[in-house]
Each structure stands twice: as structure tokens, then as C-alpha cells.
């Protein structure tokens, strides 16, 4: 029983599946049927009929017939066949032959897709044909006046074009022939070919307009402007030679003749329409003319420059030579009294040698100024170098003169410094003598003796022949240190002695009451009379501090106030 139920269920399931698959086939059939009906209902024929507004001949007639036939083939052949295939697919589905039905539907879909592509292609070609006709018609309406305008321009300004007028006439004739050909093509229905022709005409007329606009200027530059400038250059070169300017070495005449020939060739080339090479030549010649004028101007400036500067150079050099002659005599005199370092003598000898070289250069410049084979520009370069050397030499000479003057100045300053140090020593001794101290410590006398010896060394250095200021300066430094040291020590001793007296006098008030203090003060007084002022102060200060702490500080402060 269970087997029977199972079989029944399987059969039912198969029936349901079959119904579902058949329903799907029907849906696809309905979809493709709608697609087919949509194609049939499209107004393709009326779209194709738009072409009838054009001239139905030639290429247009061929395309119209082709599109019409193809559309009729679709409507009368392909779409009815599709209808039959759809019927076959339904019939196969009714018989549960789903594989055959699907295959048939795939074939129908492929056919419908191809029909869509064919229709799209026809409409694109149709639009292209119609738009090309409209576009070319508008463009021709703009081009024809332009051609007439160029013809009129050429007719009214023939004198600007020379022999090239004939070439431009021919090109305009060719353009007019192309315009006639365009009308022939459109009258024959060959609109696409006519559109291609229009594109070519546009390029030609644009090029012709550019050529006609550029030609007068290029032609004038090659025929008149640049040749005239070259003629002026030739004339200017001739005048400059007659005026003594040295420009032969530039070789400009031959170069100018070459350019004149090239410009003559350019006239022929531009008349033939060889514009690129002509433009390059014009640019080259124009720039070279400017360069030539600059070269000539440089030579003219150089001539004027050397005519002005050489006399000035000679005058400055002679003045420097005269000044150096005085310096030389002074150096010979000073060498008897002063010692010169090797480096200083090298500077002096270099000055003498450089002046001699500059004199030689001046003779060469004077000779070259009279030599027609050497350009003024070359002479100027050498002159500038000589002037620069002269300027540098003048500064060096001034520095050397300062050095000589400083020798005497340093000697005088050294003598003044020596006298100043002697005065300081004298004043120090005088200060010691005027003081009320019992005597002067021996080390002070030793310092004074050393200082006197140092001053004597300075004096000996100053009196040496030749005078070596390096030795003098060294002796001065040593002597000055010694003087300052003895002054410092002297002031210190005097301050110590005075302070010791103040402390002992202050401590005397306690002397009778403090026997021990009295003994210490007696020792301090003994040391004071023995010129041991520092030890004496130490004993006295220690004694009073034991009796009255802080007394020494108060005494020192009072002494500082009195000193101030």
C-alpha cells in the first residue's frame, strides 16, 4: 500500500513540476510575443521616409532602398517566422518537451536581438545621413562667403603678394571647384561624401587664410626690410672703417653677403609657399643683425673708452711712480734707523716690481693702440686689467705709507710711554720719602731697582740702530708690568703702615689696664720700627681683638672714610 501511495505522490509531483515548467515556457513565449509586437508597431517606415526630403539619388537612393528592403524583410519574413517558432515552443511545452521548447525560445531571442541591432544600425545611419546633410549645408553657407572674401582680398591687394598671387589664385580656383563638386554631390544624393569634402575644404581654407595673412609680412621681410637692414649694416661698416674703427676681424661683410643671398632665395621660397623654412631664416637673420649691431657698438664703445682711459691711466701711473719714488727714498733713509721685517721688505719690493710691470703694459697698450691689426675691444680688455692692477697697487702703496708713518709714530709713543713709566717710578719714590713710616722694606727697593733696569732696557732698545720696534714693544710690556707691580706693592705697604699706627694708637687706651696687651703692643711697635709692617699689624690687631672684638673692622672702616 505504501508503494502505491509513493508512486501516486511521485506522479503528482511530476505533474506539478511539469505544469510549473510549462508555465515558465508560456511566460517566455508571452514576453517574446510582446517584444515581437513592439517591433512590428514601431514606426520605422515613417522614420525611413524622412530621407525622402533629400535628393533620392545616388548614395541616398541606395541607402533608402537598402533600409526599406531590410525593414520589409523583417516585417514580412523574420517576424512571421518568429510567430511560428513561438507556436512551436508552446506546442512542445504542451507535450512536455521542455528542452526543445527552450532551444526554440533561445533561437527566437537571438533573432529578436539581431533585429534590434539591425534597426538601431539603420536609424544611426539614417541620422548620420540627415545630420551630415544639414551640417554640411550650414558649413558651406559659411565657407562660400569666406572664399569670396579671400578672392576679393587678393584682388584688392595684389601688390602685396608678388608672384605668389598666381599661386593663391590657383588655390582659390581649386576651392571653388570643390564647392561646385559639393553641390554636385548633394544634388546626386551623396551627402556623406559631400560632408567629407566639406571637412577637407575647411582645412584648406583655414590654411589658405593663414598663408594669405602671413605672406605680406614674410614677403616684405625677405624682400625689403631685412635686405635694407643688411645694406645699412654694410654702409655702417664702411663708415666705421673710414673713421678708424677696427672691425675687419669680425668678418661681417662676407656673412652679410651670405644672408643677402639667403633672403633672395627666401623670396622665391615664400612665393612657392615654403613658409616654415622662410620663417626660420627670417628669425635667424633678424637675430644675427641685432648681434652684428651689438658687436659694432661694442667696438665703438671700446675705441672711445681707450681713447679716454689710456691718458688717464698714464697720468695715474706717472703720479703713482712719482709718489713711490719719494717712498723709495724714505725707505732707504729709514732703513738706516729702523729694522724692517722680511715680509715688509717683500711688500716694498713687490710694489716696485709691479710699477715696472705696469709701465711695460702701458708701453704695450700704446703700441697696440697704433696697431690696426688689433681690435679696440681686445685693447680694452687688457686696459681694464691694467687699471684694476693699478687700483690695487695704489691701495697697497697707501698701506705701505701708513706702515712707514707708523714706524715713527710707534717710536714716539714708545718714548712717551717710557717717560710716563719713569715719572711713575719717580712719584712712587717721592711718595715713600714723604710718608712718615720709619723706613722702606728692602723688597720694595729691590722692585724699584728691577723697574729701573726694565726702563733702561726700553731705552737701550729705542737707541739701537737699526731700531727694531718688535724688541721695543716687548721691552715696553715687561717694563710696564714691573712699574705697575712696584706701585701696587708700595701702596699696599703704606696702607699697612698707616693702619698699624691707627690700631696701636687705638689700643693704647687699654695698655695700662692689660699688662699682656701692653707686652703684645710693645712687640708690634718693635716690628713696626723694623719695617715689618704686615707682622706688626698682625700682632696689634690680635691684641686689640682679644680686648675689644670688632675693633679692627671699625678702625679699617674709619680709615677708608678718611681716605675717600
XYZ file of C-alpha atoms in Angstrom, residues 55-269:
215
model
C 17.524 64.066 -53.121
C 16.653 60.421 -53.691
C 19.511 59.618 -55.990
C 22.945 58.165 -55.864
C 24.137 57.107 -52.435
C 20.948 58.343 -50.753
C 18.763 56.301 -53.123
C 20.874 53.206 -52.484
C 20.641 53.535 -48.735
C 16.907 54.274 -48.862
C 16.261 51.150 -50.930
C 18.518 49.082 -48.685
C 16.833 50.213 -45.459
C 13.345 49.827 -46.953
C 14.046 46.319 -48.198
C 15.603 45.299 -44.908
C 12.633 46.603 -42.916
C 10.188 44.809 -45.221
C 12.257 41.651 -44.790
C 11.956 41.977 -41.013
C 8.204 42.586 -41.120
C 7.277 40.051 -43.777
C 9.823 37.345 -43.140
C 11.596 37.401 -39.802
C 8.709 38.401 -37.552
C 6.254 35.819 -39.062
C 8.962 33.177 -38.630
C 9.266 34.214 -35.014
C 5.499 33.796 -34.647
C 5.769 30.222 -35.935
C 8.711 29.480 -33.615
C 6.748 30.741 -30.646
C 3.831 28.496 -31.625
C 6.235 25.545 -31.896
C 7.618 26.330 -28.432
C 4.095 26.344 -26.943
C 3.270 23.088 -28.667
C 6.499 21.491 -27.365
C 5.658 22.687 -23.854
C 2.176 21.189 -24.114
C 3.867 17.872 -24.902
C 6.297 18.363 -22.023
C 9.211 18.632 -24.437
C 10.786 21.404 -22.421
C 14.307 21.075 -23.837
C 13.040 21.585 -27.376
C 10.886 24.494 -26.242
C 13.833 26.227 -24.532
C 16.047 25.720 -27.563
C 13.390 27.252 -29.796
C 12.956 30.223 -27.460
C 16.716 30.835 -27.351
C 16.747 30.918 -31.135
C 13.843 33.369 -31.140
C 15.626 35.601 -28.593
C 18.792 35.619 -30.704
C 16.765 36.594 -33.760
C 14.986 39.395 -31.893
C 18.312 40.748 -30.582
C 19.757 40.762 -34.086
C 16.656 42.550 -35.401
C 17.107 45.198 -32.683
C 20.741 45.687 -33.712
C 19.775 45.955 -37.382
C 17.098 48.527 -36.603
C 19.499 50.515 -34.408
C 22.122 50.476 -37.155
C 19.590 51.643 -39.773
C 18.416 54.512 -37.595
C 22.012 55.548 -36.791
C 22.918 55.567 -40.473
C 19.727 57.473 -41.206
C 20.524 60.109 -38.557
C 24.098 60.334 -39.769
C 22.956 60.910 -43.325
C 20.365 63.517 -42.392
C 22.654 65.328 -39.895
C 25.595 65.285 -42.302
C 23.413 66.908 -44.943
C 22.267 69.586 -42.515
C 25.749 70.169 -41.091
C 27.467 70.363 -44.467
C 24.763 72.690 -45.776
C 25.318 75.127 -42.867
C 29.105 74.906 -43.170
C 29.006 75.523 -46.908
C 26.809 78.549 -46.258
C 29.644 79.921 -44.093
C 32.503 78.790 -46.327
C 31.288 80.249 -49.618
C 31.394 83.890 -48.331
C 34.848 83.234 -46.901
C 36.140 82.069 -50.272
C 34.616 85.115 -51.941
C 36.177 87.315 -49.265
C 39.628 85.814 -49.879
C 39.179 86.286 -53.615
C 38.249 89.925 -53.056
C 41.160 90.459 -50.665
C 43.611 89.017 -53.178
C 42.160 91.147 -55.951
C 42.408 94.377 -53.934
C 45.918 93.780 -52.529
C 47.719 92.065 -55.394
C 50.770 94.277 -54.935
C 51.379 92.638 -51.543
C 51.709 89.123 -52.953
C 54.078 89.491 -55.870
C 54.408 86.352 -57.954
C 52.592 84.363 -55.242
C 49.355 85.957 -56.439
C 49.099 83.341 -59.177
C 49.540 80.513 -56.656
C 46.844 81.908 -54.393
C 44.569 82.352 -57.438
C 45.038 78.691 -58.284
C 44.270 77.620 -54.719
C 41.116 79.739 -54.689
C 40.109 78.226 -58.031
C 40.566 74.772 -56.543
C 38.417 75.722 -53.560
C 35.675 76.983 -55.846
C 35.898 73.753 -57.835
C 35.494 71.814 -54.590
C 32.434 73.917 -53.760
C 30.928 73.089 -57.149
C 31.765 69.450 -56.559
C 29.994 69.656 -53.209
C 26.813 70.869 -54.864
C 27.098 68.130 -57.466
C 27.434 65.517 -54.722
C 24.436 66.810 -52.796
C 22.370 67.029 -55.972
C 23.345 63.431 -56.617
C 22.332 62.421 -53.091
C 25.920 61.657 -51.997
C 25.642 63.524 -48.714
C 28.231 61.559 -46.764
C 30.849 62.037 -49.440
C 29.834 65.695 -49.598
C 30.388 66.003 -45.844
C 33.889 64.539 -46.162
C 34.599 67.035 -48.936
C 33.416 69.897 -46.712
C 35.808 68.823 -43.965
C 38.656 68.928 -46.461
C 37.565 72.351 -47.740
C 37.535 73.697 -44.172
C 41.143 72.608 -43.610
C 42.239 74.053 -46.967
C 40.557 77.400 -46.449
C 41.963 77.708 -42.930
C 45.473 77.058 -44.233
C 44.942 79.473 -47.110
C 43.730 82.207 -44.760
C 46.806 81.778 -42.561
C 49.125 81.829 -45.573
C 47.484 84.912 -47.066
C 47.616 86.711 -43.703
C 51.265 85.809 -43.091
C 52.546 86.202 -46.632
C 52.722 90.030 -46.904
C 54.800 90.343 -43.739
C 57.093 87.437 -44.648
C 57.409 88.651 -48.217
C 58.175 92.197 -47.102
C 60.723 90.980 -44.546
C 62.568 88.884 -47.141
C 62.316 91.363 -50.000
C 62.612 94.767 -48.329
C 63.011 95.035 -44.548
C 65.889 92.673 -43.829
C 67.806 93.400 -47.072
C 67.525 97.105 -46.243
C 68.899 96.482 -42.760
C 71.779 94.484 -44.218
C 72.504 97.325 -46.655
C 72.554 99.746 -43.723
C 74.953 97.435 -41.936
C 77.292 97.334 -44.947
C 77.188 101.121 -45.159
C 77.775 101.485 -41.424
C 80.728 99.092 -41.524
C 82.264 101.095 -44.363
C 81.857 104.361 -42.431
C 83.327 102.845 -39.272
C 86.378 101.598 -41.155
C 86.926 105.064 -42.575
C 86.668 106.500 -39.045
C 89.372 104.185 -37.783
C 87.284 101.513 -36.121
C 88.918 98.088 -36.228
C 86.191 95.669 -37.286
C 87.912 93.747 -40.054
C 88.496 90.792 -37.730
C 84.728 90.355 -37.278
C 84.338 89.229 -40.909
C 80.842 90.684 -41.123
C 80.854 91.641 -44.825
C 81.076 88.054 -46.053
C 78.437 86.941 -43.586
C 76.128 89.761 -44.711
C 76.545 88.784 -48.376
C 75.602 85.208 -47.474
C 72.479 86.448 -45.720
C 71.562 88.635 -48.686
C 71.643 85.586 -50.953
C 69.605 83.550 -48.492
C 66.963 86.273 -48.309
C 66.811 86.352 -52.108
C 66.188 82.607 -52.034
C 63.555 83.145 -49.335
C 61.574 85.444 -51.637
C 61.326 82.603 -54.144
C 60.549 80.085 -51.399
